Structure formats: structure tokens, C-alpha cells
Short mmCIF file of C-alpha atoms in Angstrom, two decimals:
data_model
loop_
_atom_site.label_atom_id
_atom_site.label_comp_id
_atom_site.label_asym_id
_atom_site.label_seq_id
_atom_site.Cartn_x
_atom_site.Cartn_y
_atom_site.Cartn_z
CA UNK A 5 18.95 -8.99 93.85
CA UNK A 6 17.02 -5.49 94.59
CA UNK A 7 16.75 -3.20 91.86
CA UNK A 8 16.09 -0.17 92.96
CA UNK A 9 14.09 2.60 90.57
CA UNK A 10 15.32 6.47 91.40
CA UNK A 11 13.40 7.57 88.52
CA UNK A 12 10.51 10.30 88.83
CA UNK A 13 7.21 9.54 87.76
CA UNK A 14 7.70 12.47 84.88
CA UNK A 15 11.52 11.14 84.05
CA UNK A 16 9.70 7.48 83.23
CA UNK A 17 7.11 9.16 81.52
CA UNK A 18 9.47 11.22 78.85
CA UNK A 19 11.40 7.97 79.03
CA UNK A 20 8.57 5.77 77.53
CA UNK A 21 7.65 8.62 74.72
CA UNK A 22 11.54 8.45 73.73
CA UNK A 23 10.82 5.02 73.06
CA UNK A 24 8.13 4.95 71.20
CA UNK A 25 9.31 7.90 69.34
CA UNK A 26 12.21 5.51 68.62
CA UNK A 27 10.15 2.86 67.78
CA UNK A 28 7.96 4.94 65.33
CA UNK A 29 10.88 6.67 63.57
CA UNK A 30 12.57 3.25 63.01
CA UNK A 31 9.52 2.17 61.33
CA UNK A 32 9.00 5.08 59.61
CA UNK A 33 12.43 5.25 58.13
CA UNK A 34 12.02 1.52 57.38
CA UNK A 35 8.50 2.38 55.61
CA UNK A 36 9.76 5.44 53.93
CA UNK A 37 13.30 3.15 52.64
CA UNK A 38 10.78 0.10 51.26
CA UNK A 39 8.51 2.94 49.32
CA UNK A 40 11.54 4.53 47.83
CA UNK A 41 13.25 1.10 46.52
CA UNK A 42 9.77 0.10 44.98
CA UNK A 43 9.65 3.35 43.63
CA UNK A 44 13.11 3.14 41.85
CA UNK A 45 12.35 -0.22 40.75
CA UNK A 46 9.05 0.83 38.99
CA UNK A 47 10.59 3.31 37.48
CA UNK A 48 13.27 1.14 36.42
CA UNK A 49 10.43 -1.39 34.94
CA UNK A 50 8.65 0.97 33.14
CA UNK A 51 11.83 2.93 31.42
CA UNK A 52 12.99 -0.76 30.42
CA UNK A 53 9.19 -1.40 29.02
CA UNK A 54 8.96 1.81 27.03
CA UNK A 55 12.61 0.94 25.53
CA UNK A 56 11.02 -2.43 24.57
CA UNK A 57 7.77 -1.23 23.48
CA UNK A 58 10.35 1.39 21.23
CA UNK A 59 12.55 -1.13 19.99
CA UNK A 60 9.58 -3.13 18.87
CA UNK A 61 7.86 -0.57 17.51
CA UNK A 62 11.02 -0.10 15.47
CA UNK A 63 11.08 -3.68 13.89
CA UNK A 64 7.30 -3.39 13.18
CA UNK A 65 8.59 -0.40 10.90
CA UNK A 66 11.02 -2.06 9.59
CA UNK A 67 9.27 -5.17 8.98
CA UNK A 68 6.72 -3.26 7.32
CA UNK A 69 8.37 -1.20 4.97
CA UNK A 70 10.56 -4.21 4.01
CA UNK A 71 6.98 -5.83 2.96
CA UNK A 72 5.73 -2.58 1.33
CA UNK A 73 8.82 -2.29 -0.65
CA UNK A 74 8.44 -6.69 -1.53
CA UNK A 75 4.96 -5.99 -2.75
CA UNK A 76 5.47 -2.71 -4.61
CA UNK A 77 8.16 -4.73 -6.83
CA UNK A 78 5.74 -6.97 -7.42
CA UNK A 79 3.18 -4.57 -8.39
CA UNK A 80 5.70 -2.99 -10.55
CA UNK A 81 6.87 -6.52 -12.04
CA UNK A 82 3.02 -7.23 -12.17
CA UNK A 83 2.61 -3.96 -14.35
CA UNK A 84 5.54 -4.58 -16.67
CA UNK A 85 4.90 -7.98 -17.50
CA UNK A 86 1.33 -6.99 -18.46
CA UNK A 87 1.90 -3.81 -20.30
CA UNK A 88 4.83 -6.41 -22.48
CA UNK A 89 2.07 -8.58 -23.00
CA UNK A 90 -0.45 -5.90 -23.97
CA UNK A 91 2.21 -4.25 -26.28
CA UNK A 92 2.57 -7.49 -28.12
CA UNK A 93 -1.46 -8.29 -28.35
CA UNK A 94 -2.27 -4.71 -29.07
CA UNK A 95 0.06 -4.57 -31.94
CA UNK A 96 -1.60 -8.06 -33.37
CA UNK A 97 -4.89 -6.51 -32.94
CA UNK A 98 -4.11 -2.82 -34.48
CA UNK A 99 -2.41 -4.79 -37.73
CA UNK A 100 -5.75 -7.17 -37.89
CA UNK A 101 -3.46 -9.91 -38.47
CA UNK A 102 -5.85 -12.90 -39.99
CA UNK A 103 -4.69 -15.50 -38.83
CA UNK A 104 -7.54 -17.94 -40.19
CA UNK A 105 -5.67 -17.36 -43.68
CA UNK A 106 -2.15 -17.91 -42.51
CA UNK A 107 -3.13 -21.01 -40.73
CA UNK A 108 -4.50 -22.35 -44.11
CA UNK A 109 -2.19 -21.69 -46.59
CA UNK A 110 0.41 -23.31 -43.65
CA UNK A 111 -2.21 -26.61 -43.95
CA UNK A 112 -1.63 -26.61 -47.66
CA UNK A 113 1.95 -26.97 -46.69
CA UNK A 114 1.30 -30.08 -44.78
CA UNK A 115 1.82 -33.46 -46.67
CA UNK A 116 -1.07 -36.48 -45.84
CA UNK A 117 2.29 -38.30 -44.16
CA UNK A 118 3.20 -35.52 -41.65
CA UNK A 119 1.10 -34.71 -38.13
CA UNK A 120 1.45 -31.50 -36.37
CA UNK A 121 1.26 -31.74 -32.99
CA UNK A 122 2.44 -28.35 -31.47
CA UNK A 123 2.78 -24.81 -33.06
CA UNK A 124 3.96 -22.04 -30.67
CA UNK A 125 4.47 -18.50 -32.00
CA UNK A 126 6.33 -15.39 -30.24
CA UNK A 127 7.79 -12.31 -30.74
CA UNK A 128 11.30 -12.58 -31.93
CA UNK A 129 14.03 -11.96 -29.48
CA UNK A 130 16.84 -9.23 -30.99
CA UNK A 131 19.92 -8.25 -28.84
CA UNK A 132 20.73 -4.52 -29.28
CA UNK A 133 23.99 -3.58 -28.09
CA UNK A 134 24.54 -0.05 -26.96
CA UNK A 135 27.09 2.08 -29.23
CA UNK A 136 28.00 4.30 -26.94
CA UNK A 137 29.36 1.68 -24.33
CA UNK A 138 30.83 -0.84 -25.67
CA UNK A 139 31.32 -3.13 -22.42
CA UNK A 140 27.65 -2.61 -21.72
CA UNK A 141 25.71 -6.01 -21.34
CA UNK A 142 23.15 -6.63 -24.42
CA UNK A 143 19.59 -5.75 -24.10
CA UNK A 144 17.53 -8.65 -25.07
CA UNK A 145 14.11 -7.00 -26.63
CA UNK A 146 11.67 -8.43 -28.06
CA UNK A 147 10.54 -7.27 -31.67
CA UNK A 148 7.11 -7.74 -32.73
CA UNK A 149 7.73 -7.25 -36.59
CA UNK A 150 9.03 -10.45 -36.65
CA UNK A 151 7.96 -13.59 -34.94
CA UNK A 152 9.21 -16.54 -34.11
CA UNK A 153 7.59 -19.50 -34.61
CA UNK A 154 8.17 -23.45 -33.26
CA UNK A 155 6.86 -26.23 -35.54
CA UNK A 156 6.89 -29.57 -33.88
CA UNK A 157 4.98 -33.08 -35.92
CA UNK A 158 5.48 -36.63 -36.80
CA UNK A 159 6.54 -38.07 -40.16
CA UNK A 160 4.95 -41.24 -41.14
CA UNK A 161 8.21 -41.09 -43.69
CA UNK A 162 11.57 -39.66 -44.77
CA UNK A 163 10.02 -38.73 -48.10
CA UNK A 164 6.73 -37.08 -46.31
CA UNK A 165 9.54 -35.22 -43.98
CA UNK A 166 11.12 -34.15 -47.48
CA UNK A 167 8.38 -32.48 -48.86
CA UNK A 168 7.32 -30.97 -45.99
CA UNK A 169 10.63 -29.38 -45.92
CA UNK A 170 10.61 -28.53 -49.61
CA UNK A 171 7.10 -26.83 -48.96
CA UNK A 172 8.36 -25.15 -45.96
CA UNK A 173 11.64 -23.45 -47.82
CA UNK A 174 9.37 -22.26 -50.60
CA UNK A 175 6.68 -20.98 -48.63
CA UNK A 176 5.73 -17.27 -48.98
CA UNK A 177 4.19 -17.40 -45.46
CA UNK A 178 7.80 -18.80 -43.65
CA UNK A 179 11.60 -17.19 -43.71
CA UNK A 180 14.94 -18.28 -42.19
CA UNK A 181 14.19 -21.61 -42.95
CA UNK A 182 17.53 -24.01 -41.74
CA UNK A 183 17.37 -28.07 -41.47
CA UNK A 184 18.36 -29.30 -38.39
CA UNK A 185 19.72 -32.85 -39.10
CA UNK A 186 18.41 -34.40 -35.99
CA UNK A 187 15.29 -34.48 -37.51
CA UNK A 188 16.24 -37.50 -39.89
CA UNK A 189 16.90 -39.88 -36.53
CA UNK A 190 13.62 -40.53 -35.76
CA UNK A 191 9.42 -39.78 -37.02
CA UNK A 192 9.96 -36.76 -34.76
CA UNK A 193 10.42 -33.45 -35.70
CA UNK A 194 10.83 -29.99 -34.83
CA UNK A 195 11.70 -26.98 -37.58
CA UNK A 196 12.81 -23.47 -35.83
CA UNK A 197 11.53 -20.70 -38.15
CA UNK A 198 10.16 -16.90 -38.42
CA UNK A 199 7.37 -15.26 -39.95
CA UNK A 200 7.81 -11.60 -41.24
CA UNK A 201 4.71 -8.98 -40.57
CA UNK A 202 5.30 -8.05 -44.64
CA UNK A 203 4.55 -12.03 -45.39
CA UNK A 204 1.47 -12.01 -43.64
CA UNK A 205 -2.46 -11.15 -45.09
CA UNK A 206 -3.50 -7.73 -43.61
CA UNK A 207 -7.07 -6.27 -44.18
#
């Protein structure tokens, strides 16, 4: 089979430059296509990254004023348990409370049968209710005129227990005195009573 060419020299030429001008524009559309989809898809990466780095940002806030807000309640718990305690040891201190001479006219209250082991003295807890509100809870306070005080020993006897108790009612130093009955069951015992700031020696 002959085939047989009736193309001029200048129709092959503009013939070849179609094409490669074909050829190029396919490649440049194809170029031009794969820079715009990684283009779109950068974008798209970095608008999701900045909503990330947002949303993060965010929780770091939130996270952080959640532990500001922990430890400034502490701080503030911190501050009102101290200035309570203060209050308390600033009031013993102003009244020059001597304890030296409390402690021993309570040891000539102490029978040779009867051991102290643990004294623990605080201020008395008084429940104020408010008058103007009725259903209002009460407010436990504590009132420093008045302590409380926990005596805790062992009795050798029921007669040593006796006269401690007798000592105890009569005391000058000691009020609201009350027997607990428990006490006679065993050597053990424990006596719940209060000490009044107008019973005690002041300078």
C-alpha cells in the first residue's frame, strides 16, 4: 500500500507547530490544573490548622483560668483559715492569759490515783441563728470568751474517779461540769467541760 503525501513543505511545517502547540497547551493546562488543586488543598490545610491552633488555644484558656480560679480559692481558704487562727491566738495573747497558773491550780485538782493523759482546749462553738430569716441555716461561730476544753486520764479507782469529779464540780477554774456515766465502765475516762475568760488569772 502507497501512501501518497500532497502536502506542501509549508502546510507540514504549520502542521507540526499545531502539534506541538497542542502538545504544550495540554501540558500546560495539565500543569496549571495540578498547581491550582495543591493550591486549594494548602489552603484548605492551613484554614483547618489555624481552626485547630484556635480551638486549642481556647482550651489552654480555659484550662487556665479553671486553675487560676482552683488556686485563688485556695489562697482565699489559705487566708481565712489563718486569719481564724490568728483571731483566736491574738486574742490569748492581748488578754495575757497565764496559763502556767491555770495549769496548776488544775494539778491540785488531780488525785495521786488519777493520770492525765490528753488535755485539748478550743474555742467554744455557738450556733447563732439569724432573726430575720427564720429558715436560714445556723451559723456555727466560734467564740473565744469561752473555751472548750477535753479532759481525758486513767483512774487507778472508782473512789480516785470520785474525787476527781468532786474537785472538778467545785473548781473555780472549770464550768458546765456534767458526768457522763460511761466513765464508771472502765479506768478510762473522758470529762467534756468549759472554761470561762472571767475564771481565768489575767495580769
Amino acid at each position: 500500500m502507497i501512501k501518497i503525501n500532497l502536502l506542501s513543505p509549508d502546510d507540514k511545517q504549520k502542521l507540526k507547530w499545531e502539534k506541538i502547540n497542542h502538545f504544550v497547551m495540554t501540558n500546560f493546562l495539565v500543569v496549571l490544573f495540578s498547581q491550582f488543586f495543591i493550591v486549594v488543598i494548602f489552603v484548605a490545610v492551613v484554614q483547618y490548622l489555624m481552626l485547630e491552633n484556635d480551638k486549642i488555644k481556647k482550651e489552654l484558656e480555659s484550662i487556665q483560668t479553671v486553675s487560676e480560679a482552683k488556686e485563688i480559692n485556695m489562697i482565699k481558704n489559705g487566708i481565712n483559715t489563718y486569719k481564724k487562727q490568728s483571731r483566736f491566738f491574738y486574742t490569748i495573747r492581748d488578754n495575757r492569759v497565764y496559763w502556767v497558773n491555770v495549769l496548776e491550780k488544775f494539778s491540785y485538782l488531780v488525785p495521786s490515783g488519777v493520770m492525765i493523759t490528753n488535755i485539748s482546749i478550743a474555742p467554744k462553738d455557738t450556733v447563732t441563728v439569724s432573726k430575720k430569716n427564720a429558715k436560714e441555716e445556723p451559723v456555727l461561730d466560734k467564740n473565744n470568751d469561752k473555751l472548750d476544753v477535753n479532759i481525758m486520764g486513767v483512774s487507778k479507782t472508782i473512789d480516785d474517779l470520785l474525787i476527781f469529779e468532786n474537785n472538778l464540780k467545785s473548781s473555780d477554774i472549770f464550768v458546765d461540769f456534767k458526768i457522763d456515766p460511761r466513765n464508771y465502765d472502765s479506768e478510762n475516762f473522758r470529762y467534756v467541760l468549759s472554761i470561762s475568760k472571767d475564771n481565768l488569772v489575767f495580769e
